[in-house]
Coordinates of C-alpha atoms in Angstrom, one line a residue:
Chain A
X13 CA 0.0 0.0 0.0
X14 CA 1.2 3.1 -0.9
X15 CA 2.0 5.9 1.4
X16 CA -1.3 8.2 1.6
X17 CA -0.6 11.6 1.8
X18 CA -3.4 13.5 3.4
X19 CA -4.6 17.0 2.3
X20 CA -6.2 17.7 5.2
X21 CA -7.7 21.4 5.5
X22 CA -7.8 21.5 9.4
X23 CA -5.6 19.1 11.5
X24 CA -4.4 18.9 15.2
X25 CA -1.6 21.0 16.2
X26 CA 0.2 18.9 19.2
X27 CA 3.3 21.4 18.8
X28 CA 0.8 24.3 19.7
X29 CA 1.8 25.4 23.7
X30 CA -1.8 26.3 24.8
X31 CA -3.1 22.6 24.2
X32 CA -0.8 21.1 26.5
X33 CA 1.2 21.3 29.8
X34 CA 3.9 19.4 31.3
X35 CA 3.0 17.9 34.4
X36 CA 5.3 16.3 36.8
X37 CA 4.6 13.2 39.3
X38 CA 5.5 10.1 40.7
X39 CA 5.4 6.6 39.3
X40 CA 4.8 2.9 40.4
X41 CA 8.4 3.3 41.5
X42 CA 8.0 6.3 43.8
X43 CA 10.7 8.3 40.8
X44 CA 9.9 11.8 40.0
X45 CA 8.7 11.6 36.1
X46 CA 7.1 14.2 33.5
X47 CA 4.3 13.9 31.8
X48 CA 2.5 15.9 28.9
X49 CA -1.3 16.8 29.5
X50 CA -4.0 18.0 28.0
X51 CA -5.1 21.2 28.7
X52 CA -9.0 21.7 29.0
X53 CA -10.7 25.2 29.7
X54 CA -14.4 26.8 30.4
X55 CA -15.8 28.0 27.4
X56 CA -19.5 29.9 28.0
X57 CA -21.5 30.0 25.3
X58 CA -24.1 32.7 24.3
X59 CA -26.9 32.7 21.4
X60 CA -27.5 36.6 21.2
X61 CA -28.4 37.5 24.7
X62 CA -29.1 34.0 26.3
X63 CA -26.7 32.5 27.8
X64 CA -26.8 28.7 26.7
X65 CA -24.4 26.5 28.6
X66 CA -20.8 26.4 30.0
X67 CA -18.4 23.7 28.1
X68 CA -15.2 22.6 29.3
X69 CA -12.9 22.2 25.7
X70 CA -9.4 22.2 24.5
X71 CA -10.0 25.6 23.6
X72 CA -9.0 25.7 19.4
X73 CA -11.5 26.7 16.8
X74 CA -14.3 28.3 19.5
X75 CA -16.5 29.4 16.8
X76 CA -17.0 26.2 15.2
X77 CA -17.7 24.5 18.6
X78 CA -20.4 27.9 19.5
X79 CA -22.1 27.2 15.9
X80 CA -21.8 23.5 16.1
X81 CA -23.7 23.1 19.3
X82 CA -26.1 25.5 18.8
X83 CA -26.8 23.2 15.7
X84 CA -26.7 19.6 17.3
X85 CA -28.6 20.7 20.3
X86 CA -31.2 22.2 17.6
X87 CA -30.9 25.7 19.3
X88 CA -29.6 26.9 15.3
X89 CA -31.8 25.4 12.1
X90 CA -29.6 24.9 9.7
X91 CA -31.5 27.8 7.2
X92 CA -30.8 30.1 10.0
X93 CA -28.5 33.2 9.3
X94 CA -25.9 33.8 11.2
X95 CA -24.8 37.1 11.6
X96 CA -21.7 36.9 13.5
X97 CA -19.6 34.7 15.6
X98 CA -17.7 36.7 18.4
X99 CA -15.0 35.1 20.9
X100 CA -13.3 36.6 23.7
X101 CA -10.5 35.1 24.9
X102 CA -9.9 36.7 28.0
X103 CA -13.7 36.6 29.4
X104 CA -13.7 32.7 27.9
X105 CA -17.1 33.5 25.7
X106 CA -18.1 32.8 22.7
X107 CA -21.5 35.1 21.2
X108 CA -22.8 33.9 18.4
X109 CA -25.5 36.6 16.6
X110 CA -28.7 35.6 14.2
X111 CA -30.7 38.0 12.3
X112 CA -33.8 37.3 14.4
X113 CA -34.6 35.8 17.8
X114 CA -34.3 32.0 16.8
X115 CA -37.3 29.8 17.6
X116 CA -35.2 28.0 20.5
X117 CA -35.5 31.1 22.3
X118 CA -39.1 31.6 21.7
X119 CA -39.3 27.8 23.1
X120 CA -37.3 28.6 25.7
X121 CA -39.2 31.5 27.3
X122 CA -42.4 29.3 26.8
X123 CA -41.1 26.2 28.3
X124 CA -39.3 27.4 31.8
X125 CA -42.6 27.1 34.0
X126 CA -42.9 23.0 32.8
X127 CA -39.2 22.3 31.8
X128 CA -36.3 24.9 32.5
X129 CA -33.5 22.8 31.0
X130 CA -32.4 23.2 27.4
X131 CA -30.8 19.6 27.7
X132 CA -34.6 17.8 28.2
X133 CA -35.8 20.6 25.9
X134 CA -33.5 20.0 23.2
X135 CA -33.9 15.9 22.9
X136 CA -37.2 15.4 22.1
X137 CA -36.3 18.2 18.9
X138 CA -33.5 16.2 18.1
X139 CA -35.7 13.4 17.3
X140 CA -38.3 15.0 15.8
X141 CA -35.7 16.5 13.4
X142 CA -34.1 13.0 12.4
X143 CA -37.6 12.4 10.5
X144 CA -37.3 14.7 8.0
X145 CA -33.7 13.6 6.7
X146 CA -33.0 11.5 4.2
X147 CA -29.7 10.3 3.8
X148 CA -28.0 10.1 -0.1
X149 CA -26.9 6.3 -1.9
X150 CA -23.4 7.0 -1.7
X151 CA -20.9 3.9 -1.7
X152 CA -18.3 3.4 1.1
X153 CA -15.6 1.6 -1.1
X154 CA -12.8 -0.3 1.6
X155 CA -10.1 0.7 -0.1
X156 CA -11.6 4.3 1.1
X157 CA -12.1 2.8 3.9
X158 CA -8.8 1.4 5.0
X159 CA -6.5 4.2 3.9
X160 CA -8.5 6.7 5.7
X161 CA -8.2 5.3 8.8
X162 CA -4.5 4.7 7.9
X163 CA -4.1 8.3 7.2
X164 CA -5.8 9.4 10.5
X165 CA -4.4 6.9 13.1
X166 CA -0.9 8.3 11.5
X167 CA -1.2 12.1 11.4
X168 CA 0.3 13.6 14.7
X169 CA -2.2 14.3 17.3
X170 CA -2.5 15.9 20.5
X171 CA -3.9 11.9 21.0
X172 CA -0.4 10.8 20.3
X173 CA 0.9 13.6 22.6
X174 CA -1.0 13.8 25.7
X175 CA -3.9 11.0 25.4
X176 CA -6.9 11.6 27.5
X177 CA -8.7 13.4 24.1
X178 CA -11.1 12.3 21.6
X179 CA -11.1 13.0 17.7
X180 CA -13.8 13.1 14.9
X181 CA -12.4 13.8 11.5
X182 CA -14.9 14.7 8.2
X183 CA -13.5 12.8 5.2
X184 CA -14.4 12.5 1.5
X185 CA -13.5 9.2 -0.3
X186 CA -10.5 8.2 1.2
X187 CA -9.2 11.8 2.1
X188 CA -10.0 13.3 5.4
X189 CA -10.4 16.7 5.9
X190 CA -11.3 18.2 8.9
X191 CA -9.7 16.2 12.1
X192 CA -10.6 17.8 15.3
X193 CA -9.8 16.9 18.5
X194 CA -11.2 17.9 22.2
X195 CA -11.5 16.4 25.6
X196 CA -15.0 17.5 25.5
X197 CA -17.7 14.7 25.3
X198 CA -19.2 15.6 22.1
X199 CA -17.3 18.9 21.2
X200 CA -15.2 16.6 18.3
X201 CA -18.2 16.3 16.5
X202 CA -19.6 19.9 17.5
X203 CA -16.7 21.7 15.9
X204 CA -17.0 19.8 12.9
X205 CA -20.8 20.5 12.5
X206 CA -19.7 24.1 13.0
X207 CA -17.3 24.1 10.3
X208 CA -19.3 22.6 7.8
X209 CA -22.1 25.2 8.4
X210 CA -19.6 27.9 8.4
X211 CA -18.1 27.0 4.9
X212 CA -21.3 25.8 3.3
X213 CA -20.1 22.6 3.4
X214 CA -22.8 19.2 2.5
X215 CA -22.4 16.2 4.2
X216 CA -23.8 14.1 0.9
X217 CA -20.6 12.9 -0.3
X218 CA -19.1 12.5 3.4
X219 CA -17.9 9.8 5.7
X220 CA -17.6 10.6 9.4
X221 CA -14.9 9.2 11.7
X222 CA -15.2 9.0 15.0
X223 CA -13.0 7.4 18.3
X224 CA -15.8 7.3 20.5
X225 CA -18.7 4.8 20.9
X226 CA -21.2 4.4 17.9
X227 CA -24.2 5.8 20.2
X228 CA -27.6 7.1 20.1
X229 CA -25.9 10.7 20.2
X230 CA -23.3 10.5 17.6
X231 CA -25.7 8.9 15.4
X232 CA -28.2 11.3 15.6
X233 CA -25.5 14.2 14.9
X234 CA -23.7 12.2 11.9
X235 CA -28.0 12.0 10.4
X236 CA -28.2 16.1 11.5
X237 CA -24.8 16.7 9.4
X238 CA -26.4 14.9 6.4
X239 CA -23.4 12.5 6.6
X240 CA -24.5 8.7 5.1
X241 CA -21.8 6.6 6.8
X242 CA -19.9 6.9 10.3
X243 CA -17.4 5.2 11.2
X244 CA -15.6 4.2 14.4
X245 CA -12.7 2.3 16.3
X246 CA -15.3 1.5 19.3
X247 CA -18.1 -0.3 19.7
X248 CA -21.8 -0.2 19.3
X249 CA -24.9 0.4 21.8
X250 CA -28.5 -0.9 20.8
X251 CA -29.9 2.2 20.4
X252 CA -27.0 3.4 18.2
X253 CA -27.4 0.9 15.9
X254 CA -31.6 1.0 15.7
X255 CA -31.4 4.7 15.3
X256 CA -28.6 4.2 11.8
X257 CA -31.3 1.4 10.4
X258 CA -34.1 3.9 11.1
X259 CA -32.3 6.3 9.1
X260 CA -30.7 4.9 6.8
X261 CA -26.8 5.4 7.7
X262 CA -24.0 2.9 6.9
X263 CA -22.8 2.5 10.6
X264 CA -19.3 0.8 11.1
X265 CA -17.6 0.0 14.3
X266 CA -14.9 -1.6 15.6
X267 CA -12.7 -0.4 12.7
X268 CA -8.8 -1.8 13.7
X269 CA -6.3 -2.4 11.4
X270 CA -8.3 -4.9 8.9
X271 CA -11.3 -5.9 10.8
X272 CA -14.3 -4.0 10.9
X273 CA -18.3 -4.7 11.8
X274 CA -21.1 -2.6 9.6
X275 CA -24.5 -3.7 12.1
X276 CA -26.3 -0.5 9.7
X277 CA -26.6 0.2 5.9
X278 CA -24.4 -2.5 4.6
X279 CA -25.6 -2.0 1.2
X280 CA -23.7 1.2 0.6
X281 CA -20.2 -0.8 1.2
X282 CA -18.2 -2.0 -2.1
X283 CA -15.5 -4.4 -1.4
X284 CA -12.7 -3.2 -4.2
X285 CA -10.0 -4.3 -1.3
X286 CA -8.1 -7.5 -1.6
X287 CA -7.7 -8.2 2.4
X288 CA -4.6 -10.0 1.2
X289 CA -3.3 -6.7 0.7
X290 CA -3.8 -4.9 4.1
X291 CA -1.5 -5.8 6.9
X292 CA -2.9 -6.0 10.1
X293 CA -2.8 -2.6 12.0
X294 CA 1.5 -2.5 12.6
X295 CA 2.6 -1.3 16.6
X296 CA 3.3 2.0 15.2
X297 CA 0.1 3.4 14.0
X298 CA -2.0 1.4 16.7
X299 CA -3.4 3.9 19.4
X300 CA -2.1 3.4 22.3
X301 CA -5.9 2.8 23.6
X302 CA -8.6 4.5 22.7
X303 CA -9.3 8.0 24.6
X304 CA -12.0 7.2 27.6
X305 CA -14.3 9.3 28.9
Chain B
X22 CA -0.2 -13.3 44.2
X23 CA -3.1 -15.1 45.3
X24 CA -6.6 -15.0 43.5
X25 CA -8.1 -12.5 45.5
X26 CA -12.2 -13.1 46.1
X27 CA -13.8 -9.8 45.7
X28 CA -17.3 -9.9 48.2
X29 CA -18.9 -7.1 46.0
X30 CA -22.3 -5.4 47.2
X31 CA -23.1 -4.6 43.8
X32 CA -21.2 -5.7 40.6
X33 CA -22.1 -6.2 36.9
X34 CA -24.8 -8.8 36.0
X35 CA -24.0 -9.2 32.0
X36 CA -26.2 -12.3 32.1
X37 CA -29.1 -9.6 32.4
X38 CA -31.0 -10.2 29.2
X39 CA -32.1 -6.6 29.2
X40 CA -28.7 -4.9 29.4
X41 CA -27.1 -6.5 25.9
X42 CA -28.8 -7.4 22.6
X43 CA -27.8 -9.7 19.7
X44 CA -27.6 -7.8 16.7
X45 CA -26.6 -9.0 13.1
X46 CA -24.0 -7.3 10.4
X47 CA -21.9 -7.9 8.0
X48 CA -17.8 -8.0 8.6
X49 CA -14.5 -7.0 6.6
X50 CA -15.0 -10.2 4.8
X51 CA -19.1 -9.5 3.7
X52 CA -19.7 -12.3 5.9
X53 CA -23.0 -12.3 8.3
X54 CA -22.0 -11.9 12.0
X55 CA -23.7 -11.4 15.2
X56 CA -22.7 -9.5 18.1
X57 CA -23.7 -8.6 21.6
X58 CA -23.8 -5.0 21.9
X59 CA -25.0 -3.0 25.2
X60 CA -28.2 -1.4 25.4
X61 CA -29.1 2.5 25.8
X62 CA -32.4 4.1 27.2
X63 CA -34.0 7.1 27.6
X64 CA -34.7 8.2 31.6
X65 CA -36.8 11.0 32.7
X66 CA -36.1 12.5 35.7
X67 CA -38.2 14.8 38.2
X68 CA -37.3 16.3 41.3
X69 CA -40.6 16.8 43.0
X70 CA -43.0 18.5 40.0
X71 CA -39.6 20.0 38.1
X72 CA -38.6 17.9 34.5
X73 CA -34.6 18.2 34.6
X74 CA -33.3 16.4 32.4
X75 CA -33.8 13.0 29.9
X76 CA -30.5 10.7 30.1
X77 CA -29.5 8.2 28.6
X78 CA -28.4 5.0 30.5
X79 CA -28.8 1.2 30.7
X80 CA -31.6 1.1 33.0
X81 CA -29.6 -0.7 36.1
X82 CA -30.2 1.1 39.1
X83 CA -32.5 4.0 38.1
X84 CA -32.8 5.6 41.7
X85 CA -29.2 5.5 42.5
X86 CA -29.2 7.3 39.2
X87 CA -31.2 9.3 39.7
X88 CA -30.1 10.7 43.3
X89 CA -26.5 10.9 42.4
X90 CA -27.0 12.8 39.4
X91 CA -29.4 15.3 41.0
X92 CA -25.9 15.4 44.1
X93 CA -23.3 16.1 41.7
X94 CA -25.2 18.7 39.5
X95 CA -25.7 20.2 43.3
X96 CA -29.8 20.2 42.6
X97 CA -29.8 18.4 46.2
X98 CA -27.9 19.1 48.8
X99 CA -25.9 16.2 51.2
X100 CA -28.2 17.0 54.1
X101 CA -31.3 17.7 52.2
X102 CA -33.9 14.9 53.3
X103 CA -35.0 12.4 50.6
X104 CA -38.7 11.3 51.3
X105 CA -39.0 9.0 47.9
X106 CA -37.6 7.9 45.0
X107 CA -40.2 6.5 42.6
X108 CA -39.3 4.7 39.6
X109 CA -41.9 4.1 36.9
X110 CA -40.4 1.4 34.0
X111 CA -43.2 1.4 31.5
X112 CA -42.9 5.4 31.6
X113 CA -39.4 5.5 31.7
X114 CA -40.1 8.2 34.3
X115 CA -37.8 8.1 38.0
X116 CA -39.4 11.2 40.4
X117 CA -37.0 12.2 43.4
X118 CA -39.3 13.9 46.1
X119 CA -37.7 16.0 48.8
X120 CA -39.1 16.9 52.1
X121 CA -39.5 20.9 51.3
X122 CA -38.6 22.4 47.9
X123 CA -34.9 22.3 47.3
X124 CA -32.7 25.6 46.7
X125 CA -32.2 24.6 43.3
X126 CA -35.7 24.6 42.3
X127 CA -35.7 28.2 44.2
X128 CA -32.4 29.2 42.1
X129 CA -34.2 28.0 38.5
X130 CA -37.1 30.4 39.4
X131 CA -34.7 33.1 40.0
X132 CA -32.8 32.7 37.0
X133 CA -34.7 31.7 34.1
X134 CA -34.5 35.1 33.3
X135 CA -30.7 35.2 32.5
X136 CA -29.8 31.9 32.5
X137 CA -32.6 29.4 32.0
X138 CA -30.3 26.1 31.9
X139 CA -29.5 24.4 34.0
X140 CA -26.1 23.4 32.9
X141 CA -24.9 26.5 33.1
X142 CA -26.5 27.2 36.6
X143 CA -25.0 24.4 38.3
X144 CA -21.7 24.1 36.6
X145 CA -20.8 27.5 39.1
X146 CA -22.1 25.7 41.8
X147 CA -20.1 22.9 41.5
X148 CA -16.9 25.0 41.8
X149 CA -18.2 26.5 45.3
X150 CA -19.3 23.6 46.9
X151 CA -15.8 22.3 46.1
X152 CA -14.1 25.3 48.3
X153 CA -15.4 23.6 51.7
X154 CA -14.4 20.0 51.1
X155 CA -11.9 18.8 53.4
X156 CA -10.6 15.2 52.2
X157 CA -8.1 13.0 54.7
X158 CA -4.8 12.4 55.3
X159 CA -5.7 8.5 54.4
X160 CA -3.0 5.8 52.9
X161 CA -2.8 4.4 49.6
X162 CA -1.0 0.9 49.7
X163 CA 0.3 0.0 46.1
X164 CA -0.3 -3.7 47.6
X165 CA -4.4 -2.5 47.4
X166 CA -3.9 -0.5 44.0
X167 CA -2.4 -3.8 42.7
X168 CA -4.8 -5.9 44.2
X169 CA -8.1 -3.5 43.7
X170 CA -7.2 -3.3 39.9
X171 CA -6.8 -7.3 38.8
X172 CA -10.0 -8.0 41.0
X173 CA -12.1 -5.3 38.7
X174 CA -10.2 -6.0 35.3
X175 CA -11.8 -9.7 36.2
X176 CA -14.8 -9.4 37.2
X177 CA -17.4 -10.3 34.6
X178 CA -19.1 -7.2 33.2
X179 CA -21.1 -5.7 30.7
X180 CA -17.9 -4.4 29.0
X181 CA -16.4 -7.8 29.0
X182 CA -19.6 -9.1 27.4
X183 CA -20.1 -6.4 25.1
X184 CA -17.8 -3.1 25.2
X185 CA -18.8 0.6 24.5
X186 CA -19.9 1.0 28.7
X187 CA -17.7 3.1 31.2
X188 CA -17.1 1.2 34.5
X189 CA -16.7 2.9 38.2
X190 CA -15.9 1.3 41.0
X191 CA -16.2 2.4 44.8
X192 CA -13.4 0.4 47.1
X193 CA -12.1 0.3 50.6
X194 CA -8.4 -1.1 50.4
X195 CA -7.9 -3.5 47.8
X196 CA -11.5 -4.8 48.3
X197 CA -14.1 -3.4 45.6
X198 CA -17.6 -3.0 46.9
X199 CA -19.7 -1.5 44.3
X200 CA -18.9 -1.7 40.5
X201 CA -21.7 0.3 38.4
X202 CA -21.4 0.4 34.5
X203 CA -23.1 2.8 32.3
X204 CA -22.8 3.8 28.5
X205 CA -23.8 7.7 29.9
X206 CA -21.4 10.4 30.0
X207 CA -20.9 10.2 33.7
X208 CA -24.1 7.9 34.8
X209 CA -21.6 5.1 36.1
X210 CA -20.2 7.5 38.8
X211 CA -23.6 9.5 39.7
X212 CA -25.2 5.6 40.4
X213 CA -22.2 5.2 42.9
X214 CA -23.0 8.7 44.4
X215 CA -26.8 7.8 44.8
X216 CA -26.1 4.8 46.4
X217 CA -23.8 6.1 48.8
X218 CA -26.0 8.5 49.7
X219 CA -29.1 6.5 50.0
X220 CA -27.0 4.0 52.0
X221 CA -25.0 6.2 54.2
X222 CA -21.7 5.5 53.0
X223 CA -18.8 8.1 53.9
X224 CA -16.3 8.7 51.3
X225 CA -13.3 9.0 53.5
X226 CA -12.1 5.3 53.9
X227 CA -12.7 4.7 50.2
X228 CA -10.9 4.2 46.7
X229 CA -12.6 5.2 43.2
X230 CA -11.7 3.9 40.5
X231 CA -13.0 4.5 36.8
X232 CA -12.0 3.4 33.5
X233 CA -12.6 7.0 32.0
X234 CA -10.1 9.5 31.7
X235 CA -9.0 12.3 34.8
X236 CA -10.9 14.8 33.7
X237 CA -11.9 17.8 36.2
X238 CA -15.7 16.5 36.1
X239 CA -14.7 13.1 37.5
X240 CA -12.2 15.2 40.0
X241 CA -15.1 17.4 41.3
X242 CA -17.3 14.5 42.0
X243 CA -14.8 12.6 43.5
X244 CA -14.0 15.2 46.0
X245 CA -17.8 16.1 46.3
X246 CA -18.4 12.3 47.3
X247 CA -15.6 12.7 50.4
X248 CA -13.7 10.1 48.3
X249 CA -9.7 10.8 48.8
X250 CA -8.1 8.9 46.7
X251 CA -9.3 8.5 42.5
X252 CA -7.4 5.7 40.0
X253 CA -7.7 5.7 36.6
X254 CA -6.2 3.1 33.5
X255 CA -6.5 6.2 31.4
X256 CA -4.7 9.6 30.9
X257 CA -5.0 12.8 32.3
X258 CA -6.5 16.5 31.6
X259 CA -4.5 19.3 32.9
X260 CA -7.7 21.1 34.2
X261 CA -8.3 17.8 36.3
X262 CA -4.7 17.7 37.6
X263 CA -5.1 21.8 38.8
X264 CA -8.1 20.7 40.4
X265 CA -6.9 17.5 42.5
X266 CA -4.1 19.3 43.8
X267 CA -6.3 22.5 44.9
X268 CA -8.7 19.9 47.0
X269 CA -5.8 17.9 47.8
X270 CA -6.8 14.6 46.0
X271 CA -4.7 11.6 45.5
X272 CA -4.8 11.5 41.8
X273 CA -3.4 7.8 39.8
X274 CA -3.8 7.4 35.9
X275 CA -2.6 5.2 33.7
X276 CA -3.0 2.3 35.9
X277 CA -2.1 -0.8 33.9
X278 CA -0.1 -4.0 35.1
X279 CA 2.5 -2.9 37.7
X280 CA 2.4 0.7 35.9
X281 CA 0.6 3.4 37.3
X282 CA 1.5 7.7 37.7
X283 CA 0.4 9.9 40.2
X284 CA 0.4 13.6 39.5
X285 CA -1.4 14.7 42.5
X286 CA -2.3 13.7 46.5
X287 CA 1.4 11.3 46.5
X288 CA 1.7 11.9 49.4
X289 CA -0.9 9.3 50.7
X290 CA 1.2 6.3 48.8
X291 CA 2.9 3.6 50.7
X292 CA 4.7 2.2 48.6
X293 CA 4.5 -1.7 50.7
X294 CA 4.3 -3.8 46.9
X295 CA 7.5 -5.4 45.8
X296 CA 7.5 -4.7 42.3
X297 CA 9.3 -7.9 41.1
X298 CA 6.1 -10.1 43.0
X299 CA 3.6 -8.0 40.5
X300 CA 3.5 -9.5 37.2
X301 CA 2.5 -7.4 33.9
X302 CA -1.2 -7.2 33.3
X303 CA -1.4 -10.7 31.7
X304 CA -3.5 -10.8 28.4
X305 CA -6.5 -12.3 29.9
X306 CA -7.4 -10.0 32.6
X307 CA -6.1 -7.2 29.9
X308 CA -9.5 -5.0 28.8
X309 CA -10.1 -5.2 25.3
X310 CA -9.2 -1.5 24.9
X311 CA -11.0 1.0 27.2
X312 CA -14.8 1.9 26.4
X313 CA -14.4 5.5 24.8
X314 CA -17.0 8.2 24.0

C-alpha cells in the first residue's frame, strides 16, 4: 500500500503550547517523572443574549464549537443566518448573533414554568428533526475505507501527545479533511458541524470518523450533518445501531487495522479491497488505547 | 499473588437479558456476523414536580441514578432529606421527592431570566461547593492498588460481554464493593453517588476507580463524594490535575499492570508492593481497549 498523503484542511496541532502542559509526578516506582497533559478550559456560550451553557474544551476553533452546538442541540436550524460569531478570549465567551430571535428562544421563554432545561428541551427536537432527513446512496468503497483510517491513526495528534482526548475527522473518499480533537464529550463532533455550516459545506458525499462509541448521540448528529456513513474504532450500543437502520446510515464500528463490523446500511459498502493486501494494524500506528471518557 | 475473592455489594450482572442485545452485520470479509452490543435508554427524571433532564443509561439502578446525578449537579444538597424515590419502568419516568422544595428549584425560578439552563446554573455551583471539602490524610498501599485493579479487570461485566460502557468502582483497600457500569457520560459514577447517599456510606475510607479519563468533572465528583483517593487506566487532563491538587486529592492514571502515575495527592502512597512479585497485566485479565466516548 502506498504511502497516503493526506490533504487535510484543518488538522491537530500537538506542537501548539496552549493545548498542553507538562505535568510532573510520581510513578509505580515512587521516581519523579514528566508527563504531557491535556489542557481543558471553560468555554461559556451565548446565542444573542441568552446564555446557553458552560463547556469545558481544549480551547482551538471556538467558533465552530459555538455554531456547532447551537446546531446539534437544535438551538440553530440549519436555514438560519448567522450574523456573527464573536469570541473573547480573556472573558472565555463565545457570542454567536442571528438575524432574528431564533425559535429555540421563543421555546425557551415558553417552556421554563414546565421544563427549565435546554438539555430535556432540546432531545425530544433532536428526534423530531431526524424524520425529516433522508440520507444520499453514496458507496463506502474499503479501499476508502482502510486508507482513511491509515491516514488518520498516522497524522500527529494531541492523541499521540497527551492522550486523555477524543477526535472526529470529516473525510471524502479516502481523504480526510477536517480532524478535530477535544477532551469534550461531544465537542469533536460539534466543531465539525460548526465548520461545515460555516463554509457551506454538505455532508452528501461525506464519511464521518469517530473514536468514540457508535451511540444514540453521535448517530443522531452524523444523520443532522447529512453524513451517510460513520465510522468508528469502538463499539456499538443498541440504540445506536436501531437509530442508523431507522435512518438509513451505513454505521461501522470496531474499525482496527483490517477488521471491521457494519451492524447499519451494509448495502452502501463496495468491497474493491483485496484483504490479502492490508497488513494487520502494525505497533506504530496502533493507538495506544482509545481515549475514555 | 493469590486469587483475590472480591465480596462485592453490587457488581455487573451481564447475564441480564435486558442490558445487551444480539444484533446482526456484516464483517470485513461480507460475511454475516452477530454480536452482543450493550443497550441504551432514555430516563426521565423529576425532582418533585420540576422535569430536569432526559438521560440516557442502561436502565440498572434507576434511583441511585437518579439521586446521584441530581448530588453532583448540586440540585440536592448532602443534608437535604430524601422522602422518595419513585421509579416508573413502562414510563421511563424516576421522580425524586424532597421533604420541602430544594434551593435549586428556588435558584431555577430566580434565573430563568438570564440563565434558563441548568447546565450552566450548576456548573458554578459545582466549583463553590468544592471550596469547603476537606478530604483526609488516608493511605494508599500500592499492595491495594495492585490488588483492587486485577479483582475489577476480572470481574465479569457488561464491557467484557459487550464493550462501548464506562465502569466505576467504589473500594475500601484493595477490596471493591460497588462496581456500576453505564454507557452515559458520567451515569456510572452518579449511580455510585446515589447509592452512597441512600445508604449512608462516607467517602473518607474509600478508593474510586474509573475506567474513564482524569478529567476535572470526574475530580469534582470525587471530591464532592468525600472520596480521597481517585485511579484511573486512562490519561489525564490538565484542568483535572489543577483541580486535584487544589482539593488535595490523590490522583493515579494510567493504571495498567504494575504501571501506574500519580500527579497529585502522593503523598498518601505507601509504597509496601515489591514490584518484582507483581506480574505485567497478563492478556487475559487485559480489557479489550477501554470503552471510549
Amino acid at each position: 500500500m502506498n504511502e497516503h498523503r493526506p490533504g487535510y484542511l484543518i488538522r491537530p496541532n500537538p506542537a501548539d503550547p496552549r493545548l498542553t502542559r507538562r505535568v510532573a509526578g510520581v510513578n509505580e516506582a515512587g521516581e519523579r517523572v514528566e508527563t504531557s497533559v491535556t489542557v481543558e478550559r471553560a468555554l461559556t456560550l451565548y446565542l444573542n443574549a441568552q446564555e446557553i451553557v458552560t463547556m469545558m474544551t481544549i480551547g482551538d476553533y471556538p467558533e465552530d464549537l459555538a455554531v456547532g452546538y447551537l446546531l446539534n442541540q437544535n438551538m440553530l436550524k440549519p436555514d438560519d443566518v448567522v450574523t456573527g460569531v464573536e469570541y473573547d478570549e480573556d472573558l472565555s465567551v463565545v457570542v454567536v448573533r442571528t438575524g432574528h430571535e431564533t425559535n429555540f428562544e421563543d421555546k425557551l421563554k415558553k417552556r421554563t414554568q414546565t421544563s427549565g432545561c435546554a438539555q430535556g428541551t432540546a432531545f425530544g427536537d433532536l428526534m423530531e428533526a431526524l424524520e425529516t432527513v433522508r440520507l444520499p446512496a453514496a458507496p463506502l468503497r474499503t479501499s476508502w475505507l482502510y486508507r482513511l483510517t491509515h491516514a488518520v491513526n498516522t497524522t500527529p495528534s494531541l492523541y499521540l501527545e497527551a492522550g486523555a482526548i477524543h477526535g472526529c475527522v470529516l473525510a471524502r473518499e479516502d481523504r480526510p479533511l477536517v480532524y478535530m480533537e477535544d477532551v469534550g464529550r461531544h465537542n469533536a463532533v460539534d466543531k465539525i458541524a460548526g465548520w461545515m455550516f460555516r463554509h457551506r459545506e454538505g455532508g452528501g458525499d461525506k464519511i464521518f470518523y469517530t473514536t468514540g462509541r457508535l451511540t444514540s448521540e453521535m448517530v443522531i448528529k452524523t444523520v443532522r450533518m447529512g453524513i451517510p456513513i460513520l465510522v468508528s474504532r469502538s463499539g456499538f450500543t443498541a440504540w445506536g445501531v436501531e437509530l442508523a437502520r431507522q435512518c438509513g446510515l451505513t454505521l461501522i464500528g470496531r474499525a482496527r487495522g483490517k477488521r471491521f463490523l457494519a451492524l447499519s446500511g451494509e448495502e452502501r459498502i463496495v468491497y474493491d479491497q483485496d484483504l490479502s493486501y492490508v497488513e494487520e494494524e502494525s505497533a506504530r500506528s496502533r493507538r495506544k488505547g482509545a481515549a475514555d471518557e
